[in-house]
Amino acid sequence: MRKMGSVKEIVADYVVVGAGSAGCVIAKRLCEIPGASVVLLEAGGTHHPWYIRMPSAFYMPMHKKRFNWGYSSEPEPGLNHRRLACPRGKGLGGSSSINGMVYVRGNPGDFDGWVQMGASGWSYDDVLPYFKKAQTFISEPVNPQYQGESGPLQVSNGQMNNPLYQTFLEAAQQAGYPLRTDLNGAEQEGFGPLPMTVAGGQRASVARCYLQPRPQNLTILSHFSAHKLKIENKVVKGLSGIRNDKPLYVKANTQLIVACGAIGSPALLQLSGIGNPEHLQSIGIPVQSELPGVGENLMDHLEVYVQQSCTRPVSLYKKLSPLGKARIGAQWLTTQSGLGATNHFEAGGFIRSDATKPYPDIQFHFLPAAMNYDGTSQASGEGFQAHVGPMLSSSRGHVRIRTSNPTHQPEIKFNYMSSDEDWRVFRQAIRATRDIFAQPAFDDYRGPELAPGDSATSDKALDAFIRAHAESAYHPSGTCRMGTDKLAVVDPQARVHGVENLRVVDASIFPRITNGNLNAPTIMVAEKVADQIKSEVGTS
């Protein structure tokens, strides 16, 4: 470290901004380049308390500013002008340290669709090796054609000890859907175990899986607030920011990789003068590179909870009382086992909203309890639920900084439910869930419907329920879209158009949102781009 006037300066070959699901992965892989020095910058801290490591406590860090950026959307016209929460991970591991740990790769058709949108080299055949490279599947049986056996990211199936899991799968089969042993395998359509990033009873975040032990040539700087990229003649030289209340400049001799996520990455580019010139000029930011697509194409998944009361005391209701939680926590703290060692989303599935769809566009997460995802409310008795919603919405929003002040939260508008097709698919998702819960397998458990409620049968009633109760599944993506057209931000090698020595690597570069949870495809993207960078310097 040296001083540049009154500003301290750090120099490295590769600088990675953001230690989340992509940043930790790409930093680890770049450390494999012989002789390379890598700096990984993170706005949060590096310490993971017990409630981050304990899988069933995943809702707790979302309520803490220490671990969550705490974003929220603008009032959404399609959802009664509600502001929806948009939590993003803050701290080593990013959102992989606060997410629900569901491991879903997406449908092969998602990635073949990316190619059609200009992301050449990103077909399913191209990306499958990187899903496998990242993964070690630690449950049995292992199918080496689709599952990895030696990667850093540990993935397992739940024990399914609660009888409601098997009941749900049996009911899905009775409703006419196929059962699958691997929803990330040859066929996604159907129902089966939902794998989770849990190993040894603990959360398998990218911080744990990729940075333990820490590579010797990696420097991690926590509590760094990124302010602005330094750009000279269309070449990125480094990044200025604040660390521990003191200015710090980080110089990138070879390349700088932005991995701040679907909200943070476009915001940092815009703060640096990369984006829509009209927007930048309107807030007094000098234009360095005209890229009108920066911050556009924002996508997400919405879901509702279809909740059913349960007539037998087999759900998690009593176990989630204060005394029950204390018992779960005590067992987990001493043995890393029991109900504390699962995310509880152990079964789920994918279906098509109608036969004309080329592949599934609705996802289910089954939970043997009736409660909110964030733990803020719980039904007053025994119950179970399915989280369900459309996966491939055509609604698009944006992320735009409001001012040149990097500490101000950007404007986030998803434009949820802005197409008629979204409403049709969402209604079908609810009705398909009801059909599954009505099957004979649930006869011994099914009580009255809690939500939407037995009286909500018409399209109008379901639409009202969706407007009032739909929540984000916390999957923002697409705001630095990969492609070659005028609204694309990065090329198929994740290099920012028109600016040298700069890449964006995270879910923001997805051309279109994938079918399912986003942590696995984000890690895959980082693995693949890391190989591209290594090939450029002659390292395999």
Coordinates of C-alpha atoms in Angstrom, one line a residue:
M1 CA 0.0 0.0 0.0
R2 CA 1.3 3.5 -0.8
K3 CA 0.0 7.0 -0.5
M4 CA -1.1 9.1 -3.5
G5 CA -1.2 12.5 -2.0
S6 CA -3.6 12.2 0.8
V7 CA -5.2 9.1 -0.7
K8 CA -3.9 5.6 0.0
E9 CA -3.4 3.4 -3.0
I10 CA -3.5 -0.3 -3.4
V11 CA -2.3 -2.0 -6.6
A12 CA -3.2 -5.4 -8.0
D13 CA -3.3 -7.2 -11.3
Y14 CA -7.0 -8.0 -10.9
V15 CA -9.5 -6.1 -8.9
V16 CA -12.9 -7.6 -8.1
V17 CA -15.6 -5.3 -6.8
G18 CA -18.2 -7.2 -4.7
A19 CA -17.6 -10.4 -2.8
G20 CA -21.0 -12.1 -3.5
S21 CA -22.0 -15.2 -5.4
A22 CA -20.0 -14.2 -8.5
G23 CA -17.2 -12.1 -6.9
C24 CA -15.9 -14.7 -4.5
V25 CA -15.9 -17.3 -7.3
I26 CA -14.1 -15.2 -9.9
A27 CA -11.6 -13.9 -7.3
K28 CA -10.7 -17.5 -6.3
R29 CA -10.3 -18.6 -9.9
L30 CA -8.2 -15.6 -10.9
C31 CA -5.8 -16.5 -8.1
E32 CA -5.0 -19.6 -10.1
I33 CA -3.2 -17.5 -12.7
P34 CA 0.5 -18.0 -11.9
G35 CA 2.0 -14.8 -10.4
A36 CA -1.3 -12.9 -10.4
S37 CA -2.2 -10.6 -7.5
V38 CA -6.0 -10.3 -6.8
V39 CA -7.8 -7.8 -4.6
L40 CA -11.4 -8.5 -3.6
L41 CA -13.4 -5.5 -2.4
E42 CA -16.5 -5.8 -0.2
A43 CA -18.8 -3.2 1.4
G44 CA -19.7 -5.4 4.3
G45 CA -17.8 -7.4 6.8
T46 CA -16.2 -10.9 6.8
H47 CA -17.6 -12.4 10.0
H48 CA -20.4 -15.0 9.7
P49 CA -22.3 -15.4 13.0
W50 CA -24.2 -18.5 13.8
Y51 CA -27.5 -17.4 12.3
I52 CA -25.9 -17.1 8.9
R53 CA -24.3 -20.5 9.2
M54 CA -27.5 -22.2 10.4
P55 CA -29.6 -23.0 7.4
S56 CA -33.0 -22.8 9.0
A57 CA -32.2 -19.2 10.3
F58 CA -31.9 -17.8 6.8
Y59 CA -34.6 -15.2 7.4
M60 CA -32.8 -13.6 10.3
P61 CA -29.9 -11.8 8.5
M62 CA -32.5 -10.2 6.1
H63 CA -33.6 -8.0 9.0
K64 CA -30.2 -6.7 9.8
K65 CA -28.6 -3.8 7.9
R66 CA -25.2 -5.3 8.6
F67 CA -26.0 -8.1 6.1
N68 CA -28.7 -6.7 3.8
W69 CA -28.5 -3.6 1.7
G70 CA -32.2 -3.2 2.4
Y71 CA -33.3 -2.0 -1.0
S72 CA -37.0 -1.6 -1.9
S73 CA -38.8 -1.0 -5.1
E74 CA -40.7 2.1 -6.2
P75 CA -44.5 1.9 -5.8
E76 CA -45.5 -0.9 -8.2
P77 CA -48.6 0.0 -10.2
G78 CA -49.5 -3.6 -10.8
L79 CA -49.4 -4.5 -7.1
N80 CA -51.6 -1.8 -5.5
H81 CA -48.7 0.6 -5.6
R82 CA -46.9 -1.3 -2.9
R83 CA -43.2 -1.0 -2.4
L84 CA -41.7 -4.5 -2.4
A85 CA -38.6 -5.5 -0.4
C86 CA -35.5 -6.2 -2.5
P87 CA -32.9 -7.6 -0.1
R88 CA -29.3 -8.0 -1.3
G89 CA -26.5 -9.6 0.6
K90 CA -23.9 -7.4 2.2
G91 CA -20.7 -9.0 3.5
L92 CA -18.5 -11.9 2.4
G93 CA -20.5 -14.2 0.3
G94 CA -23.1 -11.6 -0.6
S95 CA -26.6 -13.0 -1.2
S96 CA -25.3 -16.6 -1.0
S97 CA -24.9 -15.8 2.8
I98 CA -28.5 -14.7 3.3
N99 CA -30.5 -16.6 0.6
G100 CA -32.8 -19.6 1.0
M101 CA -30.0 -21.9 -0.3
V102 CA -32.2 -23.6 -3.0
Y103 CA -29.9 -24.9 -5.8
V104 CA -31.6 -24.7 -9.1
R105 CA -29.7 -24.3 -12.4
G106 CA -32.5 -23.2 -14.7
N107 CA -33.9 -24.9 -17.8
P108 CA -31.7 -25.9 -20.7
G109 CA -34.0 -23.8 -22.9
D110 CA -33.0 -20.7 -20.9
F111 CA -29.4 -20.8 -22.0
D112 CA -30.2 -21.8 -25.6
G113 CA -32.4 -18.7 -25.5
W114 CA -29.5 -16.6 -24.4
V115 CA -27.7 -17.5 -27.5
Q116 CA -30.6 -16.4 -29.6
M117 CA -30.4 -13.1 -27.8
G118 CA -26.8 -12.6 -28.9
A119 CA -24.9 -14.3 -26.1
S120 CA -23.0 -16.7 -28.3
G121 CA -21.1 -19.4 -26.4
W122 CA -23.7 -19.6 -23.7
S123 CA -25.9 -22.5 -24.8
Y124 CA -26.8 -25.3 -22.4
D125 CA -24.1 -27.5 -23.7
D126 CA -21.6 -24.6 -23.2
V127 CA -22.7 -23.9 -19.6
L128 CA -23.3 -27.4 -18.2
P129 CA -19.5 -28.1 -17.7
Y130 CA -19.3 -25.0 -15.5
F131 CA -22.3 -26.0 -13.4
K132 CA -20.5 -29.3 -12.9
K133 CA -17.1 -27.7 -12.3
A134 CA -18.6 -25.6 -9.5
Q135 CA -20.4 -28.4 -7.7
T136 CA -19.9 -31.4 -5.5
F137 CA -23.2 -33.2 -5.0
I138 CA -22.9 -34.9 -1.7
S139 CA -26.2 -36.8 -1.6
E140 CA -26.8 -40.2 -3.2
P141 CA -27.2 -41.2 -6.0
V142 CA -24.9 -39.0 -8.0
N143 CA -25.4 -38.8 -11.8
P144 CA -22.1 -37.7 -13.2
Q145 CA -23.6 -36.7 -16.5
Y146 CA -25.3 -33.7 -14.8
Q147 CA -23.9 -33.4 -11.3
G148 CA -20.4 -32.3 -10.3
E149 CA -18.3 -34.5 -8.0
S150 CA -15.3 -32.4 -7.2
G151 CA -16.2 -28.7 -7.2
P152 CA -16.0 -26.2 -4.3
L153 CA -19.8 -25.7 -4.0
Q154 CA -21.3 -28.4 -1.8
V155 CA -24.9 -29.3 -2.7
S156 CA -27.2 -31.8 -1.0
N157 CA -30.8 -33.0 -0.8
G158 CA -32.8 -32.7 2.4
Q159 CA -33.7 -35.7 4.6
M160 CA -37.5 -35.2 4.0
N161 CA -38.2 -36.4 7.5
N162 CA -41.5 -34.5 7.6
P163 CA -44.3 -36.7 6.1
L164 CA -45.8 -33.7 4.2
Y165 CA -42.9 -33.7 1.8
Q166 CA -43.6 -37.1 0.4
T167 CA -47.3 -36.4 0.6
F168 CA -46.8 -33.3 -1.6
L169 CA -44.8 -35.3 -4.2
E170 CA -47.4 -38.1 -4.2
A171 CA -50.2 -35.6 -4.7
A172 CA -48.3 -34.0 -7.6
Q173 CA -48.0 -37.4 -9.2
Q174 CA -51.7 -38.0 -8.7
A175 CA -52.4 -34.6 -10.4
G176 CA -50.6 -36.0 -13.5
Y177 CA -47.1 -34.6 -13.1
P178 CA -44.0 -36.7 -13.4
L179 CA -41.6 -37.3 -10.4
R180 CA -37.9 -36.5 -10.9
T181 CA -35.0 -37.6 -8.9
D182 CA -33.0 -34.6 -10.1
L183 CA -34.6 -31.3 -11.1
N184 CA -31.3 -30.2 -12.5
G185 CA -30.9 -33.2 -14.6
A186 CA -32.1 -34.3 -18.0
E187 CA -35.7 -33.1 -17.4
Q188 CA -36.7 -30.1 -15.3
E189 CA -40.5 -30.5 -15.7
G190 CA -42.0 -32.3 -12.8
F191 CA -41.6 -32.6 -9.0
G192 CA -38.9 -33.9 -6.7
P193 CA -36.3 -33.0 -4.1
L194 CA -35.1 -29.4 -4.2
P195 CA -31.3 -29.5 -3.7
M196 CA -29.8 -27.0 -1.3
T197 CA -26.4 -25.4 -0.7
V198 CA -26.0 -27.1 2.7
A199 CA -23.1 -29.3 3.8
G200 CA -22.4 -30.7 7.2
G201 CA -25.5 -29.1 8.5
Q202 CA -24.2 -25.6 7.6
R203 CA -24.9 -23.1 4.9
A204 CA -22.5 -23.7 1.9
S205 CA -22.0 -20.0 0.9
V206 CA -19.5 -19.1 -1.8
A207 CA -17.4 -17.5 1.0
R208 CA -17.2 -20.8 2.8
C209 CA -16.8 -23.0 -0.3
Y210 CA -14.5 -20.8 -2.4
L211 CA -12.4 -18.8 0.1
Q212 CA -11.6 -21.3 2.8
P213 CA -8.7 -21.7 2.8
R214 CA -7.9 -18.2 1.4
P215 CA -5.5 -18.2 -1.6
Q216 CA -2.2 -16.6 -0.6
N217 CA -2.3 -14.2 -3.5
L218 CA -5.7 -12.9 -2.6
T219 CA -6.2 -9.7 -0.6
I220 CA -9.7 -9.1 0.8
L221 CA -10.6 -5.6 1.8
S222 CA -13.9 -5.4 3.7
H223 CA -15.9 -2.3 4.6
F224 CA -15.0 -0.7 1.3
S225 CA -17.6 1.6 -0.3
A226 CA -17.1 1.8 -4.0
H227 CA -17.6 5.3 -5.4
K228 CA -16.4 5.6 -9.0
L229 CA -14.3 3.9 -11.6
K230 CA -11.3 5.8 -12.9
I231 CA -11.5 5.9 -16.7
E232 CA -8.9 7.4 -19.0
N233 CA -9.4 7.4 -22.8
K234 CA -12.0 4.6 -22.5
V235 CA -9.7 2.5 -20.4
V236 CA -10.5 1.6 -16.8
K237 CA -7.5 2.2 -14.5
G238 CA -8.9 1.5 -11.1
L239 CA -11.6 2.4 -8.5
S240 CA -11.9 5.1 -5.9
G241 CA -13.9 4.7 -2.7
I242 CA -13.9 4.9 1.1
R243 CA -12.7 2.3 3.6
N244 CA -13.1 2.9 7.3
D245 CA -14.0 6.5 6.7
K246 CA -10.7 7.2 4.7
P247 CA -10.4 7.6 0.9
L248 CA -8.8 4.7 -0.9
Y249 CA -7.8 4.1 -4.5
V250 CA -7.4 0.6 -5.9
K251 CA -5.5 0.4 -9.1
A252 CA -6.0 -2.5 -11.5
N253 CA -3.0 -3.2 -13.6
T254 CA -4.7 -5.8 -15.8
Q255 CA -8.4 -5.8 -15.3
L256 CA -11.3 -4.7 -13.1
I257 CA -14.3 -6.9 -12.6
V258 CA -17.6 -5.4 -11.3
A259 CA -19.6 -8.1 -9.4
C260 CA -22.0 -5.9 -7.3
G261 CA -25.2 -7.7 -8.4
A262 CA -28.2 -6.6 -10.4
I263 CA -28.7 -3.5 -8.3
G264 CA -25.1 -2.5 -7.4
S265 CA -23.4 -3.1 -10.8
P266 CA -25.5 -0.8 -13.0
A267 CA -25.4 1.8 -10.2
L268 CA -21.6 1.7 -10.1
L269 CA -21.4 2.0 -13.9
Q270 CA -23.7 4.9 -13.9
L271 CA -21.8 6.7 -11.1
S272 CA -18.7 6.3 -13.3
G273 CA -20.3 7.9 -16.3
I274 CA -21.2 4.6 -18.2
G275 CA -24.9 4.5 -19.2
N276 CA -27.7 6.5 -20.8
P277 CA -26.3 9.9 -21.6
E278 CA -29.6 11.7 -21.0
H279 CA -30.0 10.2 -17.6
L280 CA -26.4 10.8 -16.6
Q281 CA -26.4 14.4 -17.8
S282 CA -29.7 15.1 -16.0
I283 CA -28.0 14.4 -12.6
G284 CA -24.7 16.1 -13.5
I285 CA -22.5 13.1 -14.2
P286 CA -20.0 13.5 -17.1
V287 CA -20.5 10.8 -19.8
Q288 CA -17.6 8.5 -20.2
S289 CA -19.3 5.9 -22.4
E290 CA -22.8 5.9 -24.0
L291 CA -24.5 2.6 -23.1
P292 CA -28.2 3.2 -22.9
G293 CA -28.9 -0.3 -21.7
V294 CA -27.2 0.1 -18.3
G295 CA -29.8 -0.3 -15.6
E296 CA -32.5 -1.4 -18.0
N297 CA -34.0 -4.9 -18.6
L298 CA -34.5 -5.4 -14.8
M299 CA -36.3 -8.8 -14.2
D300 CA -37.4 -10.7 -11.1
H301 CA -39.6 -13.5 -10.0
L302 CA -42.8 -13.0 -8.1
E303 CA -44.6 -15.5 -5.9
V304 CA -47.6 -16.0 -3.6
Y305 CA -48.1 -18.4 -0.8
V306 CA -51.0 -20.8 -1.3
Q307 CA -51.6 -21.9 2.3
Q308 CA -53.6 -24.8 3.6
S309 CA -54.5 -25.6 7.2
C310 CA -53.4 -29.0 8.3
T311 CA -55.7 -31.3 10.4
R312 CA -52.9 -33.3 12.0
P313 CA -50.0 -32.0 14.2
V314 CA -47.3 -32.9 11.7
S315 CA -46.3 -29.4 10.3
L316 CA -43.6 -27.2 11.7
Y317 CA -46.2 -25.0 13.6
K318 CA -45.4 -26.2 17.2
K319 CA -41.7 -26.5 16.5
L320 CA -41.5 -22.8 15.5
S321 CA -42.8 -21.6 18.8
P322 CA -40.2 -19.7 20.9
L323 CA -39.5 -22.8 22.9
G324 CA -39.4 -24.9 19.8
K325 CA -36.9 -22.6 18.1
A326 CA -34.7 -22.7 21.2
R327 CA -34.6 -26.5 21.1
I328 CA -33.8 -26.4 17.3
G329 CA -31.1 -23.9 17.9
A330 CA -29.6 -25.9 20.8
Q331 CA -29.4 -29.1 18.8
W332 CA -27.9 -27.3 15.9
L333 CA -25.3 -25.4 17.9
T334 CA -24.1 -28.7 19.5
T335 CA -24.4 -31.1 16.6
Q336 CA -25.2 -29.2 13.4
S337 CA -28.1 -31.5 12.9
G338 CA -31.9 -31.6 13.2
L339 CA -34.4 -29.0 11.9
G340 CA -31.7 -26.3 12.1
A341 CA -29.7 -28.0 9.4
T342 CA -32.3 -27.6 6.6
N343 CA -33.8 -24.7 4.7
H344 CA -37.1 -26.6 4.9
F345 CA -37.7 -26.1 1.1
E346 CA -36.9 -29.8 0.5
A347 CA -39.4 -30.5 -2.3
G348 CA -40.7 -28.6 -5.3
G349 CA -41.2 -28.7 -9.0
F350 CA -41.8 -27.0 -12.3
I351 CA -44.8 -27.1 -14.7
R352 CA -46.0 -25.4 -17.8
S353 CA -48.9 -23.0 -17.6
D354 CA -50.3 -24.5 -20.8
A355 CA -49.3 -27.1 -23.4
T356 CA -48.1 -24.4 -25.9
K357 CA -45.1 -23.5 -23.7
P358 CA -41.8 -25.0 -24.8
Y359 CA -40.8 -25.7 -21.3
P360 CA -42.0 -25.0 -17.7
D361 CA -42.8 -21.5 -16.7
I362 CA -44.1 -22.0 -13.1
Q363 CA -42.1 -23.0 -10.1
F364 CA -43.2 -24.5 -6.7
H365 CA -41.4 -24.5 -3.4
F366 CA -43.2 -26.6 -0.8
L367 CA -42.9 -25.8 2.9
P368 CA -44.5 -27.9 5.7
A369 CA -45.6 -24.7 7.5
A370 CA -47.8 -21.7 6.8
M371 CA -45.7 -18.6 7.3
N372 CA -44.0 -15.7 5.5
Y373 CA -40.6 -16.3 4.0
D374 CA -39.0 -13.6 6.1
G375 CA -40.4 -15.0 9.3
T376 CA -42.5 -12.0 10.1
S377 CA -45.9 -13.8 10.3
Q378 CA -47.1 -17.3 10.9
A379 CA -50.5 -19.0 10.7
S380 CA -52.2 -19.5 14.0
G381 CA -52.3 -23.2 13.7
E382 CA -51.0 -26.3 11.8
G383 CA -50.5 -25.7 8.0
F384 CA -48.5 -26.1 4.9
Q385 CA -47.9 -24.0 1.8
A386 CA -46.5 -23.8 -1.7
H387 CA -44.6 -20.7 -2.9
V388 CA -45.6 -20.5 -6.5
G389 CA -45.4 -18.0 -9.3
P390 CA -44.4 -17.3 -13.0
M391 CA -40.8 -17.8 -14.0
L392 CA -40.6 -16.2 -17.4
S393 CA -42.4 -12.9 -17.1
S394 CA -42.1 -10.4 -20.0
S395 CA -42.3 -7.5 -17.5
R396 CA -39.2 -5.3 -17.5
G397 CA -38.0 -2.5 -15.2
H398 CA -35.0 -0.5 -14.4
V399 CA -32.3 0.6 -11.9
R400 CA -31.3 4.2 -12.1
I401 CA -29.2 6.2 -9.7
R402 CA -31.0 9.3 -8.4
T403 CA -27.9 11.5 -7.8
S404 CA -24.1 11.5 -8.1
N405 CA -23.9 10.6 -4.4
P406 CA -22.8 6.9 -4.2
T407 CA -24.5 6.5 -0.8
H408 CA -28.0 7.2 -2.1
Q409 CA -30.0 4.2 -2.9
P410 CA -31.0 4.0 -6.6
E411 CA -34.4 4.0 -8.1
I412 CA -35.6 0.4 -8.5
K413 CA -38.7 -0.2 -10.5
F414 CA -39.7 -3.7 -11.6
N415 CA -42.9 -2.9 -13.4
Y416 CA -44.3 -6.2 -12.0
M417 CA -47.4 -7.7 -13.7
S418 CA -47.3 -5.3 -16.6
S419 CA -48.5 -7.8 -19.2
D420 CA -51.7 -9.8 -19.5
E421 CA -49.8 -13.0 -19.8
D422 CA -48.3 -12.5 -16.3
W423 CA -51.8 -12.5 -14.9
R424 CA -52.9 -15.6 -16.8
V425 CA -49.8 -17.6 -15.7
F426 CA -50.2 -16.5 -12.1
R427 CA -53.8 -17.5 -11.9
Q428 CA -52.9 -20.9 -13.4
A429 CA -50.1 -21.3 -10.9
I430 CA -52.6 -20.8 -8.0
R431 CA -55.1 -23.1 -9.5
A432 CA -52.5 -25.8 -10.2
T433 CA -51.4 -25.6 -6.6
R434 CA -55.0 -26.1 -5.4
D435 CA -55.4 -29.1 -7.7
I436 CA -52.3 -30.7 -6.1
F437 CA -53.5 -30.0 -2.6
A438 CA -56.9 -31.5 -3.5
Q439 CA -55.5 -34.9 -4.5
P440 CA -56.2 -38.0 -2.3
A441 CA -52.7 -38.0 -0.9
F442 CA -53.6 -35.0 1.2
D443 CA -57.0 -36.3 2.4
D444 CA -55.6 -37.2 5.9
Y445 CA -54.1 -33.7 6.3
R446 CA -56.2 -31.2 4.3
G447 CA -58.2 -28.6 6.3
P448 CA -59.7 -25.3 4.9
E449 CA -57.6 -23.2 2.6
L450 CA -56.0 -20.3 4.4
A451 CA -54.9 -18.3 1.4
P452 CA -56.1 -17.1 -1.0
G453 CA -59.2 -18.7 0.7
D454 CA -61.9 -21.0 -0.4
S455 CA -64.1 -18.1 -1.7
A456 CA -61.4 -16.7 -4.0
T457 CA -62.2 -18.7 -7.2
S458 CA -62.9 -16.1 -10.0
D459 CA -60.2 -14.5 -12.1
K460 CA -61.1 -11.2 -10.4
A461 CA -60.7 -12.6 -6.9
L462 CA -57.4 -14.2 -7.7
D463 CA -56.1 -11.0 -9.3
A464 CA -57.0 -9.1 -6.2
F465 CA -55.1 -11.6 -4.1
I466 CA -52.1 -11.3 -6.3
R467 CA -52.1 -7.5 -6.2
A468 CA -52.3 -7.5 -2.4
H469 CA -50.0 -10.4 -1.5
A470 CA -47.5 -11.2 -4.3
E471 CA -43.9 -10.8 -3.1
S472 CA -40.5 -10.8 -4.7
A473 CA -38.7 -14.1 -4.8
Y474 CA -35.5 -12.0 -4.5
H475 CA -34.2 -12.8 -8.0
P476 CA -33.3 -9.4 -9.6
S477 CA -31.2 -9.8 -12.8
G478 CA -30.6 -8.5 -16.3
T479 CA -29.5 -4.9 -15.7
C480 CA -26.2 -5.1 -17.6
R481 CA -27.5 -7.5 -20.3
M482 CA -25.1 -9.6 -22.3
G483 CA -25.4 -9.3 -26.1
T484 CA -24.3 -7.4 -29.2
D485 CA -27.2 -5.0 -29.9
K486 CA -27.4 -1.4 -28.9
L487 CA -29.0 -2.0 -25.5
A488 CA -26.5 -4.7 -24.5
V489 CA -24.0 -3.7 -21.9
V490 CA -21.4 -6.5 -22.1
D491 CA -20.3 -8.8 -24.8
P492 CA -20.4 -12.6 -24.6
Q493 CA -17.1 -12.5 -22.7
A494 CA -18.7 -10.2 -20.2
R495 CA -16.5 -7.2 -21.4
V496 CA -18.3 -3.9 -21.1
H497 CA -18.9 -2.5 -24.6
G498 CA -16.7 0.5 -25.5
V499 CA -14.6 0.4 -22.3
E500 CA -11.3 -1.6 -22.0
N501 CA -10.1 -3.6 -19.0
L502 CA -13.6 -3.7 -17.5
R503 CA -16.0 -6.7 -17.1
V504 CA -19.3 -7.2 -15.3
V505 CA -19.8 -10.6 -13.9
D506 CA -23.0 -11.4 -11.9
A507 CA -26.7 -11.9 -12.5
S508 CA -27.0 -8.5 -14.0
I509 CA -25.5 -9.8 -17.3
F510 CA -28.3 -12.4 -17.8
P511 CA -30.0 -11.6 -21.1
R512 CA -33.2 -13.2 -19.7
I513 CA -34.0 -14.5 -16.2
T514 CA -33.5 -18.2 -15.7
N515 CA -36.2 -20.6 -14.7
G516 CA -35.8 -21.0 -11.0
N517 CA -33.5 -19.7 -8.3
L518 CA -30.5 -17.6 -9.4
N519 CA -27.6 -18.5 -7.1
A520 CA -26.5 -21.5 -9.1
P521 CA -26.5 -19.8 -12.6
T522 CA -24.7 -16.8 -11.1
I523 CA -21.9 -19.0 -9.8
M524 CA -21.8 -20.7 -13.2
V525 CA -21.4 -17.4 -15.0
A526 CA -18.5 -16.5 -12.7
E527 CA -16.8 -19.9 -13.4
K528 CA -17.2 -19.5 -17.1
V529 CA -16.0 -15.9 -17.4
A530 CA -13.0 -16.8 -15.1
D531 CA -12.0 -19.4 -17.7
Q532 CA -12.3 -16.9 -20.4
I533 CA -10.0 -14.5 -18.6
K534 CA -7.5 -17.2 -17.9
S535 CA -7.5 -18.3 -21.5
E536 CA -6.7 -14.7 -22.5
V537 CA -3.5 -14.9 -20.5
G538 CA -2.7 -18.5 -21.6
T539 CA -3.7 -20.2 -18.4
S540 CA -6.1 -23.1 -18.6

